[in-house]
Amino acid sequence: MSDDIGQDDLLRINNLNVQFRTSEGVFRAVRDVSISVRSGETLGIVGESGSGKSVTALSIMNLVPNPPGETSGEIIFNQQNLRELSTEEVRKIRGNEIAMIFQEPMTSLNPIHTCGKQIMEPLLLHKGFSKKEAKARALELLKLVGIPIPEQRFKEYPHQLSGGMRQRVMIAMALACRPKLLLADEPTTALDVTIQAQIMELLKNLRKEIDSAIIMITHDLGIITEMCDRVVVMYAGQVVESGPLKELIREPLHPYTEGLLRSIPTITKEKQRLHTIEGTVPSPFEMPFGCSFQPRCNYSTSNCSEQAPDLIHVSPDRAVRCWHHVNELGKD
Amino acid sequence: MLLRIMKNNFLFSIGIIVCSLWIVIALMAPLITPYSYLAQDLAHRFQAPSSLHWFGTDSIGRDVFSRVLMGSRISLIAGLATIILASIVGMIYGGIAGYIGGLADEIMMRISEMVMAFPGIILAMTIAAALGPSLYNTLLAMVIIWWPNYARVMRSMVIANKENEYVEAAKSLGASHFRIFFNEILPNSVGPVLVLATLDFGNAILLFSGLSFLGLGSPPPTPEWGAMVADGVLNFNYWWIGTFPGLAILTMAVGTNFIGDSLRDFLDPRLRKEL
């Protein structure tokens, strides 16, 4: 199928499953997810809380705690299956070829080390830089992420910086080794709106300069439309739709994507109640029969609640997990 | 800075003054003692305190004042060595248990609880008696009964700190377990252990004196406060032989406790006040 196209994919996730064994039962956080990212491309992963976005990102870094987490599937980065590498080999990739920006800049920096020291860390670790070289590069990075007076900030501790500054420092840390792939896990969620806009602006500009692929994980479709090339929509641990940004916005195939797009507030529309998708993500312990979205779906039919649909490719670039499209294809 | 703090906290300043006095005495002891602590003068045994012998003389005519001053050295060294060794052992042990977690943690903590379940002084006596009385064996015995306290505190701090996001962030940058432990978790976990160590310093000196009193410390003629008190008990009619070393123990233990208490209040946000 169309899966065979991308031999030159930078990252390919095949049939990723992550489940957590808890005292209440087995909780399947990620179900049969397959995603690919090409070099230099920005992929957006959207979904509500609990849709498995962050766990997917963590499993790329091999950071899902085990136990209680159990992971299966293939994660192929640069023709290597990360899941078959030793911990030592994975460590050499982390922070070097794949780097991650975390959600909470307040707690993701160690309070007892200076910002400069924390940015130098990956350089000393992976690139074998001398302290002097690392410092020079760290100052360069601080300038790159738009921090004024880098020499001053270099010596300061995280508590002396504002949230936006700290997120910039986190981004500098992630970019230190010029990673081929950057995972941004809700990089702006913890920031207030004006700072969010600044950080998004920074990421957009950096994208041109650093030419690494980015996986942008967010629940904010606005962010996705601003900077992504392709989008993957996740719901209850599954990919429900994927495709190029423009096509997906123009013509959403899955009812969930449609709902998400309709619930973005706009200034131009006349005053009316903002559209919402009724209900919440199902509890992982009580997954509905059939399609996971079926209890909240306006188009659900009896077929939807009996059997789970597969992810089918409607075109080489686009895939959707919905019975309605299976049926349409069948008719063709 | 220190002066400003001392002005606001009476107990802390008393502790600092008493302890620094003892430290100065310990450092300069051979220079300020009027007699050698070993010099016997059988003609002048059991002399009451006088201008010649400020604290009197003991059963073989040694100057009690000189011996008390010299004794500060061994007490300070014993207290410091015990606390430092026990906290290092406890921090490594508790740190490893907390960091690894799971079954290893369970087993390691049960072992440390077994040590804690014995009454401290009796266990220390048994160990010191079994190994034979000497300074090193007594220190070893004290470290053995003391480290589990630090292990427990360290373990709980490491367990709390290893869940921090900056640890996850460090992992995502490719840091090894060794680096994560020593660079990220350890520096954030030592605070409470240091406070406990300061508080315990006085207790360690007391325990060491207690063991010496029972004849398990350094053997005579080393001037040790606990052993001197024991000597005073044997010669009970001559009150000065036991009283002055006893007062020395008291002042040093109280002084370190004052410092420890103030430090704990300062570092505990619920009790926080200006030092």
XYZ file of C-alpha atoms in Angstrom:
607
model
C 0.000 0.000 0.000
C 0.955 3.597 0.205
C 3.017 2.755 3.282
C 5.771 1.565 0.984
C 6.428 4.985 -0.517
C 8.583 6.625 2.061
C 11.901 4.792 2.095
C 13.439 8.190 2.729
C 11.222 8.865 5.728
C 13.224 10.240 8.644
C 10.965 8.605 11.193
C 8.446 5.857 10.731
C 6.321 4.503 13.518
C 4.736 1.183 12.627
C 1.918 -0.315 14.653
C 2.915 1.303 17.923
C 1.025 0.032 20.948
C 1.569 1.313 24.472
C -0.381 0.001 27.394
C -0.144 0.568 31.122
C -0.891 -2.137 33.620
C -2.587 -0.504 36.584
C -4.460 -1.863 39.559
C -7.718 -0.968 37.794
C -6.866 -2.927 34.693
C -4.928 -2.600 31.476
C -5.068 0.867 30.021
C -4.238 1.071 26.307
C -2.861 4.575 25.851
C -1.720 4.167 22.244
C -3.439 1.736 19.908
C -1.879 0.639 16.665
C -0.464 4.019 15.680
C 1.520 4.359 12.457
C 3.014 7.732 11.607
C 5.790 8.859 9.305
C 7.774 12.079 9.180
C 9.971 13.170 6.297
C 13.172 15.198 6.753
C 12.533 18.877 7.194
C 8.787 18.448 7.450
C 6.579 19.691 10.277
C 4.002 17.190 11.397
C 1.233 18.189 13.746
C -0.413 15.730 16.101
C -3.718 17.034 17.476
C -6.131 15.511 19.897
C -7.853 16.074 23.212
C -6.253 15.310 26.572
C -5.878 11.575 26.928
C -5.765 10.868 23.213
C -2.268 9.396 23.450
C -0.304 12.223 21.831
C 2.250 12.686 24.571
C 2.724 8.968 25.142
C 3.451 8.596 21.429
C 6.122 11.286 21.725
C 7.619 9.728 24.840
C 7.777 6.335 23.160
C 9.780 7.827 20.286
C 12.328 8.872 22.895
C 11.999 5.477 24.545
C 10.988 7.263 27.740
C 7.767 5.424 28.549
C 8.327 4.134 32.075
C 8.441 0.363 32.152
C 6.802 -0.966 34.298
C 3.903 -0.089 34.205
C 4.208 0.786 30.505
C 4.502 -1.913 27.853
C 5.399 -0.873 24.344
C 5.306 -2.840 21.117
C 5.725 -1.923 17.480
C 8.527 -0.452 15.405
C 10.042 3.022 15.630
C 12.357 3.414 12.679
C 14.564 6.482 12.780
C 17.186 6.868 10.052
C 16.743 3.225 8.989
C 17.330 2.005 12.564
C 14.658 0.482 14.737
C 15.023 2.428 17.990
C 13.206 -0.252 19.888
C 15.901 -2.796 19.082
C 18.837 -0.613 20.127
C 20.508 -0.977 23.519
C 19.840 1.718 26.126
C 23.373 2.970 25.560
C 22.769 3.413 21.820
C 19.429 5.107 22.416
C 21.104 7.518 24.832
C 23.455 8.617 22.062
C 20.462 9.490 19.884
C 18.460 11.260 22.565
C 19.240 14.937 22.769
C 21.621 14.535 19.856
C 19.587 13.464 16.834
C 16.144 13.581 18.450
C 15.430 16.285 20.991
C 12.338 17.201 22.920
C 10.760 20.407 24.179
C 8.577 19.839 27.198
C 5.296 21.349 28.176
C 6.221 22.920 31.498
C 9.133 25.326 31.315
C 8.679 26.001 35.038
C 9.590 22.496 36.111
C 11.599 21.144 33.197
C 14.732 23.074 34.123
C 16.762 21.985 37.099
C 16.525 24.773 39.715
C 20.063 24.356 41.009
C 22.008 24.703 37.771
C 22.448 27.912 35.793
C 20.707 28.157 32.430
C 24.035 28.242 30.663
C 25.210 25.044 32.295
C 22.021 23.284 31.273
C 22.393 24.334 27.644
C 26.036 23.246 27.623
C 25.101 19.828 28.990
C 24.028 18.118 25.714
C 27.006 19.624 23.881
C 29.459 18.225 26.396
C 27.594 14.928 26.426
C 27.212 14.225 22.714
C 29.535 16.443 20.738
C 32.628 16.193 22.893
C 32.956 19.976 22.982
C 35.395 21.565 25.397
C 33.850 23.790 28.063
C 34.950 26.872 26.161
C 33.473 25.744 22.835
C 30.272 24.681 24.559
C 29.953 28.058 26.222
C 30.435 29.868 22.936
C 27.810 27.682 21.278
C 25.420 28.119 24.223
C 25.654 31.907 23.937
C 25.046 31.586 20.210
C 21.958 29.455 20.930
C 20.615 31.925 23.476
C 20.922 34.621 20.840
C 19.235 32.357 18.295
C 16.179 31.836 20.513
C 15.871 35.568 21.002
C 17.117 36.074 24.525
C 18.461 39.587 25.099
C 21.816 39.970 26.898
C 22.764 36.279 26.567
C 25.960 36.747 28.631
C 23.817 37.852 31.562
C 21.181 35.126 31.209
C 23.854 32.471 30.807
C 24.829 32.966 34.450
C 21.281 33.139 35.822
C 19.249 30.413 37.462
C 15.864 29.288 36.099
C 13.904 31.002 38.891
C 15.319 34.333 37.785
C 13.690 34.005 34.347
C 10.081 34.420 33.262
C 8.057 31.540 31.819
C 8.586 32.616 28.241
C 12.337 33.012 28.808
C 12.523 29.575 30.350
C 10.727 28.050 27.387
C 13.262 29.772 25.143
C 16.047 28.223 27.206
C 14.365 24.811 26.847
C 14.236 25.319 23.083
C 17.914 26.310 23.065
C 18.739 23.107 24.962
C 16.776 21.017 22.489
C 18.442 22.668 19.493
C 21.948 22.515 20.947
C 23.118 19.478 18.977
C 21.230 20.377 15.791
C 18.789 17.472 16.038
C 17.333 15.911 12.907
C 14.008 15.584 14.664
C 12.508 17.908 17.230
C 9.575 16.790 19.366
C 7.592 19.687 20.748
C 5.094 18.433 23.317
C 2.597 21.262 23.782
C 5.401 23.836 23.939
C 3.068 26.763 24.511
C 0.316 25.290 26.672
C 1.744 26.501 29.978
C 2.327 30.038 28.750
C -0.034 32.966 28.594
C -1.443 34.038 25.254
C 0.942 36.817 24.289
C 3.961 34.712 25.177
C 2.409 31.800 23.278
C 2.336 33.949 20.174
C 5.982 34.941 20.666
C 7.117 31.345 21.111
C 5.142 30.241 18.053
C 6.742 33.039 16.071
C 10.150 31.875 17.288
C 9.469 28.254 16.344
C 8.246 29.285 12.907
C 11.389 31.326 12.274
C 13.657 28.637 13.651
C 12.047 26.126 11.317
C 13.558 27.949 8.384
C 16.978 28.180 9.985
C 17.552 24.746 11.481
C 16.025 22.489 8.818
C 15.115 19.708 11.210
C 11.848 17.842 11.094
C 9.420 18.853 13.820
C 6.640 16.893 15.436
C 4.329 19.437 16.996
C 2.031 17.945 19.582
C -0.848 20.141 20.640
C -4.536 20.311 21.304
C -4.722 23.688 19.610
C -5.650 23.499 15.941
C -4.687 27.155 15.606
C -1.044 26.266 16.218
C -1.292 23.422 13.722
C -2.661 25.619 10.965
C 0.069 28.169 11.564
C 3.052 25.943 11.080
C 2.421 22.340 10.085
C 2.751 20.678 6.689
C 0.833 17.560 7.593
C -1.560 16.716 10.387
C -2.394 13.567 12.316
C -5.578 13.625 14.360
C -5.638 11.271 17.316
C -8.605 10.141 19.346
C -8.621 7.671 22.250
C -5.147 6.389 21.415
C -5.792 5.868 17.706
C -5.024 7.815 14.563
C -8.448 8.748 13.211
C -7.337 10.883 10.312
C -4.154 12.068 8.662
C -3.353 14.181 5.652
C -1.748 17.366 4.334
C -2.824 20.424 6.308
C -4.640 22.281 3.527
C -6.678 19.321 2.345
C -7.556 18.321 5.876
C -8.823 21.790 6.702
C -10.685 22.227 3.463
C -12.314 18.848 3.576
C -12.156 16.996 6.923
C -13.125 13.357 6.466
C -13.589 12.156 10.010
C -16.527 13.548 12.016
C -14.142 14.211 14.910
C -11.853 16.385 12.774
C -14.884 18.189 11.487
C -16.015 18.822 15.045
C -12.583 20.116 16.038
C -12.473 22.499 13.105
C -15.935 23.798 13.837
C -15.060 24.501 17.450
C -12.332 27.050 16.626
C -13.687 30.499 17.551
C -13.541 33.090 14.774
C -14.015 36.820 14.812
C -15.763 37.046 11.452
C -18.695 34.761 12.129
C -21.884 36.226 13.490
C -22.552 35.930 17.177
C -23.541 32.384 17.893
C -22.789 29.674 20.381
C -19.392 28.103 19.809
C -19.696 24.599 18.446
C -18.732 21.852 20.893
C -18.351 18.117 20.516
C -20.800 16.615 22.996
C -19.446 14.337 25.712
C -15.849 13.528 26.632
C -13.134 11.103 25.589
C -14.228 7.635 26.778
C -12.476 6.231 29.851
C -9.671 3.949 28.746
C -11.156 1.183 30.857
C -14.578 1.427 29.218
C -13.894 1.733 25.524
C -17.136 1.668 23.572
C -17.758 -1.218 21.213
C -16.985 -0.573 17.584
C -15.687 2.863 16.657
C -14.314 4.717 19.735
C -15.858 7.989 18.608
C -19.283 6.506 17.901
C -21.006 7.602 21.186
C -20.214 11.259 20.400
C -20.680 11.082 16.650
C -23.617 12.757 14.878
C -23.426 10.365 11.962
C -23.223 7.133 13.914
C -25.146 4.171 12.537
C -25.757 0.710 13.943
C -22.730 -0.566 12.067
C -20.501 1.912 13.934
C -21.291 0.462 17.340
C -20.762 -3.141 16.259
C -17.387 -3.243 14.596
C -14.299 -1.056 14.816
C -13.283 0.559 11.524
C -9.732 0.232 10.167
C -7.549 3.113 9.094
C -7.959 3.224 5.330
C -6.121 5.269 2.762
C -8.504 7.304 0.644
C -5.595 8.751 -1.349
C -1.818 8.182 -1.116
C -1.564 11.048 1.353
C -4.774 10.789 3.280
C -6.112 8.189 5.659
C -9.211 8.040 7.817
C -10.698 5.643 10.320
C -14.439 5.827 9.746
C -17.082 3.398 8.486
C -18.681 6.021 6.289
C -15.583 6.257 4.129
C -15.094 2.507 4.019
C -18.598 2.276 2.646
C -18.010 5.055 0.135
C -14.898 3.327 -1.149
C -16.823 0.081 -1.353
C -19.383 1.770 -3.566
C -16.675 3.007 -5.926
C 25.752 38.692 57.645
C 26.407 36.225 60.453
C 26.239 39.045 62.978
C 22.890 40.213 61.623
C 21.459 36.710 61.879
C 22.829 36.292 65.380
C 21.182 39.478 66.546
C 17.757 38.097 65.643
C 18.113 34.595 66.962
C 19.252 34.153 70.527
C 19.562 30.353 70.632
C 21.357 30.236 67.293
C 23.910 32.792 68.466
C 24.538 30.921 71.718
C 25.047 27.731 69.703
C 27.433 29.445 67.300
C 29.444 31.063 70.113
C 29.736 27.862 72.166
C 30.645 25.698 69.189
C 33.179 28.088 67.720
C 34.750 28.420 71.168
C 35.154 24.646 71.360
C 36.517 24.488 67.831
C 39.112 27.160 68.621
C 40.039 25.319 71.805
C 40.367 22.027 69.912
C 42.588 23.613 67.282
C 44.881 25.318 69.773
C 44.709 22.802 72.616
C 48.439 21.930 72.875
C 49.308 25.622 72.964
C 46.892 26.662 75.696
C 46.998 23.710 78.090
C 49.007 24.705 81.193
C 50.267 21.139 81.738
C 50.771 18.096 79.552
C 47.580 16.042 79.567
C 49.710 12.971 80.325
C 51.930 14.413 83.050
C 51.342 12.518 86.280
C 52.111 14.079 89.599
C 51.329 11.509 92.270
C 52.320 13.899 95.034
C 49.497 16.233 94.051
C 46.660 13.813 93.289
C 43.022 14.677 94.102
C 43.741 18.369 94.430
C 40.674 20.602 94.489
C 40.396 23.371 91.888
C 42.867 26.135 92.625
C 44.778 28.832 90.827
C 47.453 26.220 89.954
C 45.030 23.573 88.723
C 41.848 25.358 87.621
C 39.794 22.167 87.463
C 41.807 20.258 90.071
C 43.776 17.051 89.542
C 42.644 13.466 89.125
C 43.547 10.156 90.803
C 47.085 10.101 89.417
C 47.666 13.825 89.662
C 46.967 14.834 86.060
C 45.633 18.347 85.452
C 41.884 18.041 84.714
C 41.758 21.412 82.924
C 44.429 20.357 80.430
C 42.697 17.044 79.865
C 39.296 18.659 79.296
C 40.813 20.995 76.719
C 42.605 18.153 74.955
C 39.460 16.052 75.160
C 37.606 18.531 72.929
C 39.704 17.285 70.012
C 38.683 13.671 70.217
C 35.033 14.534 70.873
C 34.830 16.846 67.882
C 36.629 14.383 65.653
C 34.431 11.499 66.796
C 31.241 13.507 66.272
C 32.289 14.824 62.876
C 33.640 11.515 61.621
C 30.518 9.635 62.668
C 28.160 12.150 61.099
C 30.142 12.500 57.887
C 30.694 8.777 57.370
C 27.156 7.822 58.371
C 25.594 10.465 56.132
C 27.758 9.465 53.154
C 26.894 5.783 53.595
C 23.241 6.607 54.220
C 22.998 8.992 51.280
C 24.493 6.519 48.828
C 22.447 3.611 50.164
C 19.163 5.504 50.410
C 19.822 7.260 47.119
C 20.348 3.995 45.277
C 17.297 2.408 46.909
C 15.098 5.367 46.039
C 16.428 5.725 42.501
C 16.106 2.065 41.542
C 12.848 1.575 43.408
C 10.749 -1.556 43.226
C 11.963 -4.798 44.752
C 15.543 -3.580 45.312
C 14.154 -0.638 47.284
C 11.943 -2.922 49.391
C 14.807 -5.258 50.254
C 17.297 -2.468 50.960
C 14.903 -0.570 53.201
C 13.927 -3.706 55.155
C 17.636 -4.309 55.827
C 18.083 -0.767 57.103
C 14.994 -1.145 59.290
C 16.491 -4.289 60.805
C 19.467 -2.202 61.902
C 17.166 0.508 63.247
C 15.109 -2.005 65.190
C 17.991 -2.632 67.624
C 18.383 -0.152 70.486
C 21.260 1.980 69.235
C 23.517 2.100 72.250
C 23.217 -1.629 72.931
C 24.043 -2.487 69.323
C 26.990 -0.084 69.397
C 28.190 -1.632 72.690
C 27.949 -5.112 71.215
C 29.876 -4.165 68.108
C 32.514 -2.181 69.970
C 32.925 -4.939 72.561
C 33.171 -7.631 69.897
C 35.820 -5.728 67.932
C 37.721 -4.594 71.020
C 37.813 -1.069 72.430
C 39.614 1.384 70.202
C 38.718 4.732 68.682
C 38.249 3.269 65.199
C 36.070 0.376 66.328
C 33.838 2.704 68.321
C 33.486 5.002 65.327
C 32.668 2.014 63.145
C 30.003 0.891 65.623
C 28.486 4.367 65.671
C 28.412 4.610 61.885
C 26.729 1.211 61.723
C 23.898 2.244 64.018
C 23.576 5.735 62.541
C 23.474 5.446 58.751
C 19.875 4.127 58.394
C 18.492 7.496 59.564
C 20.158 9.223 56.632
C 19.282 6.432 54.231
C 15.588 6.883 54.995
C 15.599 10.650 54.591
C 17.682 10.449 51.416
C 15.461 7.750 49.913
C 12.292 9.753 50.409
C 13.900 12.856 48.916
C 15.175 10.944 45.888
C 11.787 9.323 45.326
C 10.147 12.731 45.381
C 12.778 14.341 43.158
C 13.122 11.650 40.520
C 9.564 12.375 39.389
C 10.495 15.952 38.542
C 10.204 17.001 34.946
C 13.763 18.181 34.761
C 14.808 14.580 35.337
C 12.688 13.532 32.377
C 14.166 16.423 30.411
C 17.682 15.278 31.301
C 16.814 11.776 30.126
C 15.522 13.198 26.869
C 18.893 14.900 26.409
C 20.604 11.534 26.680
C 22.055 11.765 30.196
C 23.136 8.473 31.771
C 21.701 7.157 35.041
C 24.951 8.092 36.773
C 24.743 11.648 35.496
C 21.053 11.987 36.265
C 21.610 10.779 39.809
C 24.626 12.920 40.630
C 23.801 15.974 38.548
C 20.048 16.325 38.761
C 18.707 14.424 41.764
C 21.457 14.450 44.389
C 22.001 18.216 44.642
C 18.263 18.698 45.055
C 18.043 16.074 47.790
C 20.895 16.770 50.216
C 19.337 19.713 52.093
C 17.265 17.747 54.634
C 20.101 15.264 55.127
C 22.444 18.109 56.028
C 19.973 19.464 58.583
C 19.578 16.030 60.107
C 23.361 15.694 60.258
C 23.711 19.014 62.108
C 21.016 18.010 64.565
C 22.682 14.651 65.081
C 26.130 16.053 65.687
C 25.411 16.658 69.371
C 23.827 13.235 69.707
C 26.865 11.595 68.171
C 29.137 13.326 70.679
C 26.838 12.205 73.490
C 26.796 8.625 72.264
C 30.547 8.567 71.876
C 30.985 9.893 75.403
C 28.487 7.313 76.594
C 30.431 4.496 74.987
C 33.685 5.843 76.391
C 32.062 6.096 79.809
C 31.352 2.369 79.531
C 34.988 1.762 78.635
C 34.371 1.161 74.930
C 35.928 4.319 73.525
C 39.557 5.035 73.026
C 41.655 3.310 75.695
C 43.394 5.287 78.463
C 45.367 7.462 78.789
C 43.626 9.260 75.910
C 41.805 12.243 77.412
C 38.172 11.521 76.516
C 35.316 13.297 78.282
C 33.121 10.218 78.739
C 36.019 8.190 80.131
C 36.920 11.087 82.443
C 33.358 11.192 83.765
C 33.648 7.457 84.420
C 36.854 8.166 86.329
C 34.964 10.793 88.293
C 32.318 8.229 89.242
C 35.015 5.937 90.623
C 36.325 8.802 92.747
C 32.999 10.260 93.695
C 34.270 12.208 96.703
C 36.344 14.405 94.440
C 33.537 16.098 92.505
C 35.745 18.070 90.134
C 37.125 14.983 88.357
C 33.786 14.117 86.772
C 31.960 17.430 86.819
C 34.154 19.463 84.450
C 34.295 16.943 81.595
C 30.566 16.450 82.134
C 29.985 20.185 81.708
C 32.123 20.114 78.570
C 29.908 17.383 77.081
C 26.812 19.327 78.052
C 27.912 22.605 76.475
C 29.004 21.029 73.226
C 25.837 18.935 72.862
C 23.549 21.840 73.693
C 25.456 24.203 71.400
C 25.203 21.937 68.353
C 21.537 21.257 69.067
C 20.767 24.969 69.148
C 22.394 25.384 65.736
C 20.614 22.335 64.325
C 17.218 23.432 65.621
C 17.583 26.910 64.143
C 18.703 25.461 60.816
C 15.710 23.132 60.717
C 13.318 25.987 61.448
C 14.947 28.007 58.733
C 14.774 25.286 56.100
C 11.273 24.062 56.929
C 8.883 26.421 55.144
C 6.130 25.775 57.673
C 8.354 26.886 60.551
C 10.314 29.381 58.498
C 11.458 32.486 60.206
C 14.461 34.701 59.947
C 17.485 32.866 61.234
